[in-house]
Backbone as JSON, one array per atom type, in Angstrom:
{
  "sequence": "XXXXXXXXXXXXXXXXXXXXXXXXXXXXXXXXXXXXXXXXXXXXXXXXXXXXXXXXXXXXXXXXXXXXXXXXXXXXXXXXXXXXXXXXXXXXXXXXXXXXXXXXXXXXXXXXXXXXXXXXXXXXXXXXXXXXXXXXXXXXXXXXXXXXXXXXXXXXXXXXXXXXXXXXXXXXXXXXXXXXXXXXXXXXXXXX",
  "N": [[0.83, -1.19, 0.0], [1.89, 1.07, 0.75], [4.22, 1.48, -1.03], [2.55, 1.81, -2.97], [1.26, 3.88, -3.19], [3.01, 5.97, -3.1], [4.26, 5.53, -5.71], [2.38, 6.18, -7.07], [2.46, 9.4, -6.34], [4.96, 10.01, -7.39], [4.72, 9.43, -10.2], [2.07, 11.84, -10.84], [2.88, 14.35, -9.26], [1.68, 16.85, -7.87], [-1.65, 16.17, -8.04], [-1.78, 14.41, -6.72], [0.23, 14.1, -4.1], [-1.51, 15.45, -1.43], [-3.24, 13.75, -0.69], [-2.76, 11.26, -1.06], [-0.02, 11.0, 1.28], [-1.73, 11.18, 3.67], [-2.81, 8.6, 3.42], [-0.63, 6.89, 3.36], [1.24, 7.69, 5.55], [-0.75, 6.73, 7.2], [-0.8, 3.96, 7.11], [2.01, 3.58, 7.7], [1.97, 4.42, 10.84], [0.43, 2.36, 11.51], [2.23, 0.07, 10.61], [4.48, 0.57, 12.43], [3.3, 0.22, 15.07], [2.81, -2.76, 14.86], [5.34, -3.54, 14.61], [6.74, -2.53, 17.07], [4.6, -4.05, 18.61], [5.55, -6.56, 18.19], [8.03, -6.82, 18.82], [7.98, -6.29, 21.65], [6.63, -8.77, 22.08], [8.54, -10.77, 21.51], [10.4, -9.64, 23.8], [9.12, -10.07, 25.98], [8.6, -13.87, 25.78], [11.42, -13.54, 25.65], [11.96, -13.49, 28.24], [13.0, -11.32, 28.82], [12.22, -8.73, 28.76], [12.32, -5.36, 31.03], [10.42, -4.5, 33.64], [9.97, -1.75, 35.1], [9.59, -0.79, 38.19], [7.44, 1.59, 40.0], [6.95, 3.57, 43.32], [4.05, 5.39, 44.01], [0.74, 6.95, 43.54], [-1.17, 5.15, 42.64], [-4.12, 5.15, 41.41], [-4.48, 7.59, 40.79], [-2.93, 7.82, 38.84], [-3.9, 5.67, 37.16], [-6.33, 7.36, 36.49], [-4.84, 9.55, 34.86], [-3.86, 8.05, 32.99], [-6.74, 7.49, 31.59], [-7.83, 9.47, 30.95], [-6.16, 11.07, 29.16], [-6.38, 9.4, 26.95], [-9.05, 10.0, 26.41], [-9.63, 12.35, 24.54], [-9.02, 10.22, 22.43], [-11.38, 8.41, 22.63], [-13.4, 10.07, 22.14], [-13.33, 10.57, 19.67], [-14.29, 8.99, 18.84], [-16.88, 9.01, 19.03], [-17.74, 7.71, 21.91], [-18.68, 7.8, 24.92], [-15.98, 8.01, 27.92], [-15.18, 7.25, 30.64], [-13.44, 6.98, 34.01], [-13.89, 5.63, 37.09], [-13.18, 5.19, 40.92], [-12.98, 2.94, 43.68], [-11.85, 4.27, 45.55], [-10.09, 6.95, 47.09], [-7.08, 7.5, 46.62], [-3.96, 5.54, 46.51], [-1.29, 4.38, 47.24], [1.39, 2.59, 46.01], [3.72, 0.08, 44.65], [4.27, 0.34, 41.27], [4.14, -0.54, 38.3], [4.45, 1.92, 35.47], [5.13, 2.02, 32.97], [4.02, -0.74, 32.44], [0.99, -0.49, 33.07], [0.33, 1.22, 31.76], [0.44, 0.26, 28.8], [-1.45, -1.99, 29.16], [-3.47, -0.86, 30.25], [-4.26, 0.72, 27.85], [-4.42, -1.09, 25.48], [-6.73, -2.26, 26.53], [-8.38, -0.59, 26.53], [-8.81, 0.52, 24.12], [-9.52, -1.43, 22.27], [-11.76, -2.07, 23.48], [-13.33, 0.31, 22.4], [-13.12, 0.03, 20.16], [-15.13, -1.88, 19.62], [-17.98, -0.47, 20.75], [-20.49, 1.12, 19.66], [-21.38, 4.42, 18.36], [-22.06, 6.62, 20.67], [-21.52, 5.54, 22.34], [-20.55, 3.63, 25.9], [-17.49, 3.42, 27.47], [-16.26, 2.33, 30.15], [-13.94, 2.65, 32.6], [-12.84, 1.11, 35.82], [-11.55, 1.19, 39.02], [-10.7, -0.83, 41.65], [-9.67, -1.21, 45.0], [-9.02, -4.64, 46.09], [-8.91, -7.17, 48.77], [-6.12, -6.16, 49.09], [-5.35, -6.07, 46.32], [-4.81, -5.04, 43.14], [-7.74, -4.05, 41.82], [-8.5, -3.93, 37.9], [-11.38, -2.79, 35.99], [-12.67, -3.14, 32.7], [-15.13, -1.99, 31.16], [-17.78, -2.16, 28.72], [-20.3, -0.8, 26.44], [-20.6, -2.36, 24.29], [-21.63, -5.02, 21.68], [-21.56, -7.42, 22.94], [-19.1, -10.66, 23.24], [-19.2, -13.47, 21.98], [-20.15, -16.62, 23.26], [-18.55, -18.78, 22.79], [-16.3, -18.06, 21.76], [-14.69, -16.49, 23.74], [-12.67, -17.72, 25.77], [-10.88, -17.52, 23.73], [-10.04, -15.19, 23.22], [-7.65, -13.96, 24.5], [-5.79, -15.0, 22.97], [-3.09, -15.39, 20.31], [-3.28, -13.24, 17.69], [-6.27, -13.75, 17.29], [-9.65, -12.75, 16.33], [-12.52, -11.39, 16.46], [-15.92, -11.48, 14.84], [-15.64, -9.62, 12.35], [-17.46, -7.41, 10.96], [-18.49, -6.36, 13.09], [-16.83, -4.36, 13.83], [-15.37, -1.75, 14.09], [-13.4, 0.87, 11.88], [-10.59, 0.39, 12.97], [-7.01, 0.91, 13.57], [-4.97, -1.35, 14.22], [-2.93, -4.47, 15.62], [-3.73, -7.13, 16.03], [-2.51, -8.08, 18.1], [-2.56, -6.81, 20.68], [-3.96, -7.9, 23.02], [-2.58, -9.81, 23.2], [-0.34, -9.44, 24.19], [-1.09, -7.99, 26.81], [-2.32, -10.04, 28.42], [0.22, -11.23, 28.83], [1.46, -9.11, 30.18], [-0.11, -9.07, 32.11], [0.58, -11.06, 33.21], [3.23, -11.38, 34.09], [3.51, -9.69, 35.75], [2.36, -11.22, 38.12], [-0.01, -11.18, 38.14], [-3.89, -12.02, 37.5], [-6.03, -12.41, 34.77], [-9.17, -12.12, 33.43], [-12.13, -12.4, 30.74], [-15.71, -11.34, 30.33], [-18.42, -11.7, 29.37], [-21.9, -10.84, 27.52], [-24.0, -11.08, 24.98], [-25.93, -8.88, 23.37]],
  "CA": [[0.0, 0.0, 0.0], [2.77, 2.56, 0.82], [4.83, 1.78, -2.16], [1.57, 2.08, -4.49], [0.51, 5.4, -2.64], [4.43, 6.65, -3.17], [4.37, 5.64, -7.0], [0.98, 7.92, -8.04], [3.2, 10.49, -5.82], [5.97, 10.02, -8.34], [3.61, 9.78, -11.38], [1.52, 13.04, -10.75], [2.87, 14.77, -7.6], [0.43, 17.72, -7.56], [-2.44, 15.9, -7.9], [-1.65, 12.77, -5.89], [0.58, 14.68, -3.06], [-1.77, 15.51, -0.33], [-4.44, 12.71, -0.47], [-1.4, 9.98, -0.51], [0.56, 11.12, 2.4], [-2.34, 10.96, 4.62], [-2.53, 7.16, 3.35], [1.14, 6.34, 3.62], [1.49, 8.06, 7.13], [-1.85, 5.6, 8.63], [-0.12, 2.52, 6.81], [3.51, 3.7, 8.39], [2.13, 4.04, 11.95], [0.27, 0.53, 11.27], [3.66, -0.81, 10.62], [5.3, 0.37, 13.59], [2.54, -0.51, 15.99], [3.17, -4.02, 14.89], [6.65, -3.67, 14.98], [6.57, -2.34, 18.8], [3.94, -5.17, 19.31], [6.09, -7.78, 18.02], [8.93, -6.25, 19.46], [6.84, -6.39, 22.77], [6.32, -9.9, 22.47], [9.8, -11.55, 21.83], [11.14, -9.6, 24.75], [8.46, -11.16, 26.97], [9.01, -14.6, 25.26], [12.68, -14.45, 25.96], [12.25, -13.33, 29.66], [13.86, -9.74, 28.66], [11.42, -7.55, 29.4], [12.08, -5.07, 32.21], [9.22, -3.36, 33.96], [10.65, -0.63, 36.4], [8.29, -0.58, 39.25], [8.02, 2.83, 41.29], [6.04, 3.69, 44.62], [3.29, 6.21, 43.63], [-0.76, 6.91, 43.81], [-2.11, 4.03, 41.17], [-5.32, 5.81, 41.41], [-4.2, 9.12, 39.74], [-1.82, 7.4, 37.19], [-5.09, 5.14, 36.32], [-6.86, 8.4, 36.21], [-4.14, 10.24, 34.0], [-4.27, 7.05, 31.58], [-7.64, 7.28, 31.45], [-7.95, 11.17, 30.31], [-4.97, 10.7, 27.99], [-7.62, 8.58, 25.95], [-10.63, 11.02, 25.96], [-9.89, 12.56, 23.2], [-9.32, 9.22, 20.96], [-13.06, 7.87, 22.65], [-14.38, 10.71, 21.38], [-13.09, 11.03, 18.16], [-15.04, 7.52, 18.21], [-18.02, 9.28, 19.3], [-17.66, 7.29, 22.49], [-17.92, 8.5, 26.63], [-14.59, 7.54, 28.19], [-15.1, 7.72, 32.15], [-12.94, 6.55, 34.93], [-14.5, 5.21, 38.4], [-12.33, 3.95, 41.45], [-13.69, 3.34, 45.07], [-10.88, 4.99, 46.74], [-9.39, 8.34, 46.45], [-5.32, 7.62, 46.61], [-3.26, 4.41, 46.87], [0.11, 4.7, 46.95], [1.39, 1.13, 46.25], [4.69, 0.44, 43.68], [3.62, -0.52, 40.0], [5.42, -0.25, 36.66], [3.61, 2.9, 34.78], [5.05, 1.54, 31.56], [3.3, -1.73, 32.16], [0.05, -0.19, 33.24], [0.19, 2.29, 30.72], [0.45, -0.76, 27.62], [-2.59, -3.16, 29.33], [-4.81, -0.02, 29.84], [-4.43, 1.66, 26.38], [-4.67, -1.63, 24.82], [-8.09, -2.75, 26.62], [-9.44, 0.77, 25.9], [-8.43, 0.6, 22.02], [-10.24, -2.79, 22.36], [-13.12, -1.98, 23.91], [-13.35, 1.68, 21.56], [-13.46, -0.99, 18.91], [-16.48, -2.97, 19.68], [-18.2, 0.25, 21.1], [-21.13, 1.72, 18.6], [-21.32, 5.41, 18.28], [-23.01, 7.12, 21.4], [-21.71, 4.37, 23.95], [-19.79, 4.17, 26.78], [-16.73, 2.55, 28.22], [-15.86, 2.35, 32.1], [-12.41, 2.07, 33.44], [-13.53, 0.87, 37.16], [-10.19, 0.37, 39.39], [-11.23, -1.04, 43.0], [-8.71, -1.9, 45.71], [-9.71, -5.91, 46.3], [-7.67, -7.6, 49.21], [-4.83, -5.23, 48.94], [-4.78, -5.87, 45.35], [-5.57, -3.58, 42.37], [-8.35, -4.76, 40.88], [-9.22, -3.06, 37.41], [-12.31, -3.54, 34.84], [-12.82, -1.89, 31.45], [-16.67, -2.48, 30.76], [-18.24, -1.14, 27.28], [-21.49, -0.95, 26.07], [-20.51, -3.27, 23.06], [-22.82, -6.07, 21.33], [-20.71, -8.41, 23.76], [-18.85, -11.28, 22.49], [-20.28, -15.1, 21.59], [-19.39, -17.45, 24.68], [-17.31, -20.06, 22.09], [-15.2, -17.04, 21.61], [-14.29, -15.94, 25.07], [-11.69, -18.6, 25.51], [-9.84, -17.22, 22.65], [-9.7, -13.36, 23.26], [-5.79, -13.38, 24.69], [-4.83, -15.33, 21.86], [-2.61, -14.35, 19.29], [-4.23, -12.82, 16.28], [-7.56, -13.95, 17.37], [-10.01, -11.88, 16.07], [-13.59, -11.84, 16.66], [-16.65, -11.4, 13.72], [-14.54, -8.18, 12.16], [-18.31, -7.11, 10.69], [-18.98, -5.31, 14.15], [-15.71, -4.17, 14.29], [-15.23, -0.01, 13.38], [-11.98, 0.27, 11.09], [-9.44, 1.37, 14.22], [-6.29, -0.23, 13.27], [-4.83, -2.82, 15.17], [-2.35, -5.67, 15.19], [-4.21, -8.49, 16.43], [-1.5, -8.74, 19.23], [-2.82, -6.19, 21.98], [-4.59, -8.89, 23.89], [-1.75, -10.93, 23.45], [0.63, -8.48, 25.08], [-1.99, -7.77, 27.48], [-2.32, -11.09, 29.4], [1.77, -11.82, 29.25], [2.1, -8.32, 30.84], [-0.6, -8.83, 33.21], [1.16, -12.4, 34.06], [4.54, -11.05, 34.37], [3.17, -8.61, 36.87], [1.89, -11.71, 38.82], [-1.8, -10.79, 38.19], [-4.98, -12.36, 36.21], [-7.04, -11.32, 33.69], [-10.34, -12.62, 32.74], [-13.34, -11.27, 30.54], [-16.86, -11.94, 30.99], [-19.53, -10.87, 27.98], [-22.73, -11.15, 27.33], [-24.54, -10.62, 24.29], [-26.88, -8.28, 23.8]],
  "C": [[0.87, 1.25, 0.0], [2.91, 2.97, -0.55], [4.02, 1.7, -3.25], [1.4, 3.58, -4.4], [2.08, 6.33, -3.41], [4.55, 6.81, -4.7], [3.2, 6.33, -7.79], [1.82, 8.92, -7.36], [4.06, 10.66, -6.75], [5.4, 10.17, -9.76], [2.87, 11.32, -11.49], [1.82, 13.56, -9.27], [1.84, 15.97, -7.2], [-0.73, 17.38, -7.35], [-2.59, 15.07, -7.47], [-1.3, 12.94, -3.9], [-0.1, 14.74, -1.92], [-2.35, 14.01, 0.38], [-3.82, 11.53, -0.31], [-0.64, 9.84, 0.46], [0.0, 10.58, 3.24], [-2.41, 9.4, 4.64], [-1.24, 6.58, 4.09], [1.03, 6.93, 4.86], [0.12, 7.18, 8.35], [-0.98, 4.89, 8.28], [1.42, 2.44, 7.37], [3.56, 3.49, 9.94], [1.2, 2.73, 12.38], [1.77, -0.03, 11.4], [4.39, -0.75, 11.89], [5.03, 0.23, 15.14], [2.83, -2.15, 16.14], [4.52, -4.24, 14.98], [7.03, -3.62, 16.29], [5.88, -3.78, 19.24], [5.03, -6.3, 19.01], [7.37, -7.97, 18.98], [8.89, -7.13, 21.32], [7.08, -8.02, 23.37], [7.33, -10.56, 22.77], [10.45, -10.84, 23.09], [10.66, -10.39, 26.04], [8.66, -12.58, 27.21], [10.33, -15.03, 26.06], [13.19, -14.05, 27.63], [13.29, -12.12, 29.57], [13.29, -8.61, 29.1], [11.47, -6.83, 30.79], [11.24, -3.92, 32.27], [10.33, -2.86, 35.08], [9.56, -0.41, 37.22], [8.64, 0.71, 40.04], [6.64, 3.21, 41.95], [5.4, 5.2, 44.02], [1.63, 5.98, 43.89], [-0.79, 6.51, 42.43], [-3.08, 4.97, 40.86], [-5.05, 7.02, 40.42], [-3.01, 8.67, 38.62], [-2.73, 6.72, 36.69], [-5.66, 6.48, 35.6], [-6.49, 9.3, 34.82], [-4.19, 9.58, 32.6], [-5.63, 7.46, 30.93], [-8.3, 8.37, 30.35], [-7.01, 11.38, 29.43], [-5.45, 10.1, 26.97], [-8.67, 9.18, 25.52], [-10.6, 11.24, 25.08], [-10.04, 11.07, 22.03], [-10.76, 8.62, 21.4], [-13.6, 9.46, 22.23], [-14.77, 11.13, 20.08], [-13.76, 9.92, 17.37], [-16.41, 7.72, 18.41], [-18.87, 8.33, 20.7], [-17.53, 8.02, 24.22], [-16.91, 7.32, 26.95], [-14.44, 8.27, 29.91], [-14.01, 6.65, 33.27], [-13.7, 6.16, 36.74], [-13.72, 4.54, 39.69], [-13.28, 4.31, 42.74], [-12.48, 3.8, 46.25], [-10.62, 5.81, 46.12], [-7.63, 8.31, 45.98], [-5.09, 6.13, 46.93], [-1.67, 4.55, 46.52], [1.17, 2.97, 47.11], [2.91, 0.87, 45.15], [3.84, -0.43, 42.47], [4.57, -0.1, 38.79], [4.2, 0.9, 35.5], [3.62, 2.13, 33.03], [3.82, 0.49, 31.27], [1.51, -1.38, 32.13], [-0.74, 0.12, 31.85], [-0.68, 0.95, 29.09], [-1.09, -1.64, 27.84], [-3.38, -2.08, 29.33], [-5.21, 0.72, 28.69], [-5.07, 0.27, 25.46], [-6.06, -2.49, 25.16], [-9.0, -1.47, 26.12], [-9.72, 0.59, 24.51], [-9.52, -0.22, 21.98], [-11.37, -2.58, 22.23], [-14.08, -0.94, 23.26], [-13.95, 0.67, 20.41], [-15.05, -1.57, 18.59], [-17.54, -2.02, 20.5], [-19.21, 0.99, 20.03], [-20.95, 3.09, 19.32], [-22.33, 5.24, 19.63], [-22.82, 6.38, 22.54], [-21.02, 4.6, 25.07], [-18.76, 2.87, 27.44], [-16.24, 3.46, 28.88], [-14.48, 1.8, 32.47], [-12.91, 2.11, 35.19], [-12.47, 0.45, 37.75], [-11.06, 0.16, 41.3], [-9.16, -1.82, 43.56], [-9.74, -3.24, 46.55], [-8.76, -6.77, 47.16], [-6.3, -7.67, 49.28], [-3.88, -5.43, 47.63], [-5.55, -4.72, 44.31], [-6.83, -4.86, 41.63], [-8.99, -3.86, 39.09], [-10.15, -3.5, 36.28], [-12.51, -2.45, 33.94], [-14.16, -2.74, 31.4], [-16.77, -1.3, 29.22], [-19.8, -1.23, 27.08], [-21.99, -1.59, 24.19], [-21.69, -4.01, 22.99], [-22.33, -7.23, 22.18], [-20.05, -9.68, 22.63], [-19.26, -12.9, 22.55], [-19.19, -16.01, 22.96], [-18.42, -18.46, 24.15], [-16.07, -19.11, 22.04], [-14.39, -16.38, 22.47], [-12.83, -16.42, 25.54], [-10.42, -18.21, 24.75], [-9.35, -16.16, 22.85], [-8.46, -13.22, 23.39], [-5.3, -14.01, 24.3], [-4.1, -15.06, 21.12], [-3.22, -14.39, 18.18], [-5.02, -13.41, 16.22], [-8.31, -12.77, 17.23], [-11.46, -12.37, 15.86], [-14.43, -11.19, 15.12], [-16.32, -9.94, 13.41], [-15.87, -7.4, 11.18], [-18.82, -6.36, 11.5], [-18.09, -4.09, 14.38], [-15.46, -2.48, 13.62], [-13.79, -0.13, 12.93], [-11.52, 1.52, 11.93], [-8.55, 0.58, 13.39], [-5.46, -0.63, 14.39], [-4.12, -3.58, 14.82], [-2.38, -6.9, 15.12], [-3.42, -8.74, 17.58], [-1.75, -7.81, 20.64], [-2.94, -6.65, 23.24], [-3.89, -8.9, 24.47], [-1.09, -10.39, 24.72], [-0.39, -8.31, 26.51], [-1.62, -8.48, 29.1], [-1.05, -11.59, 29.68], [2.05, -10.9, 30.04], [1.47, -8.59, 32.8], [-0.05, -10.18, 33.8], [2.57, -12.03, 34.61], [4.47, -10.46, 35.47], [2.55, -9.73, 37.94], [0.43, -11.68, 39.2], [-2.52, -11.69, 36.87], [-5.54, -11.92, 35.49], [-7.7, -12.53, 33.38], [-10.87, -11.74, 31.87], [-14.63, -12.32, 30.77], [-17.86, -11.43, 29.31], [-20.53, -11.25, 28.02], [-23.61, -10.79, 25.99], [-25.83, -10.06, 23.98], [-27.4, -8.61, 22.49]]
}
């Protein structure tokens, strides 16, 4: 796709120029989303990956994630709220890691999200652990399919699906980060 977009650029550059860039510059940061993701993965894989953990209020770095996103849920025509039942926790966590599992359930959940809906970042402190849930107001997903979600490049009926782009590997990354970190991850769905 680049190098088609690049050769009408070379063919007619005046009349090709603007309307091609904008192409070539989605399909470039496609590429290096999956490159990061892949990236991502083999360091996990080969037990390379370091998270830097530092003592701070979770609560307001959830928070900061959370509002750091507004604008892209809205540009989806999506509310994008945060909810925790405490005010402060000051506990050590790895921001990077946070940062990667909550952007990439948001994206997710943005995805499968019709115009006018709403996804919930909900963080509770649960037996002095974090507990956090992204809820949406998606079509939910089919119960054979549930199983699969933190697979790699599993991808559910891509007919509901709004064209975000994506690598298929978010999940993935997801559930290795949230294992590395010594934590679970489930989902739950229901179809509406």
């Amino acid at each position: 796709v680049i190098k088609g977009n690049t050769n009408l650029i070379l063919k007619n550059p005046k009349k090709q120029l603007a309307e091609r860039v904008e192409v070539i510059n989605y399909y470039a940061d496609t590429l290096e989303y999956l490159v990061d993701d892949l990236l991502d993965l083999s360091k996990i894989a080969a037990g390379q990956m370091q998270l830097t953990k530092y003592q701070g209020d979770v609560i307001h770095h959830l928070n900061y994630l959370v509002e750091s996103l507004s604008s892209y849920a809205s540009d989806n025509k999506v509310r994008l709220s945060f909810h925790a039942d405490i005010k402060e926790w000051t506990i050590d966590f790895s921001p990077q890691a946070l940062q990667q599992i909550l952007g990439n359930l948001i994206s997710n959940a943005l995805k499968f999200t019709p115009e006018h809906g709403q996804v919930k970042v909900i963080a509770q402190q649960y037996k002095n652990q974090l507990l956090i849930q992204v809820k949406d107001t998606g079509d939910g997903i089919e119960k054979a399919d549930l199983p699969n979600v933190f697979d790699s490049m599993f991808q559910v009926n891509q007919s509901v699906v709004k064209p975000i782009k994506g690598t298929g590997l978010g999940l993935v990354i997801v559930r290795q980060l949230v294992e590395l970190l010594d934590g679970t991850i489930k989902v739950e769905s229901q179809i509406k």
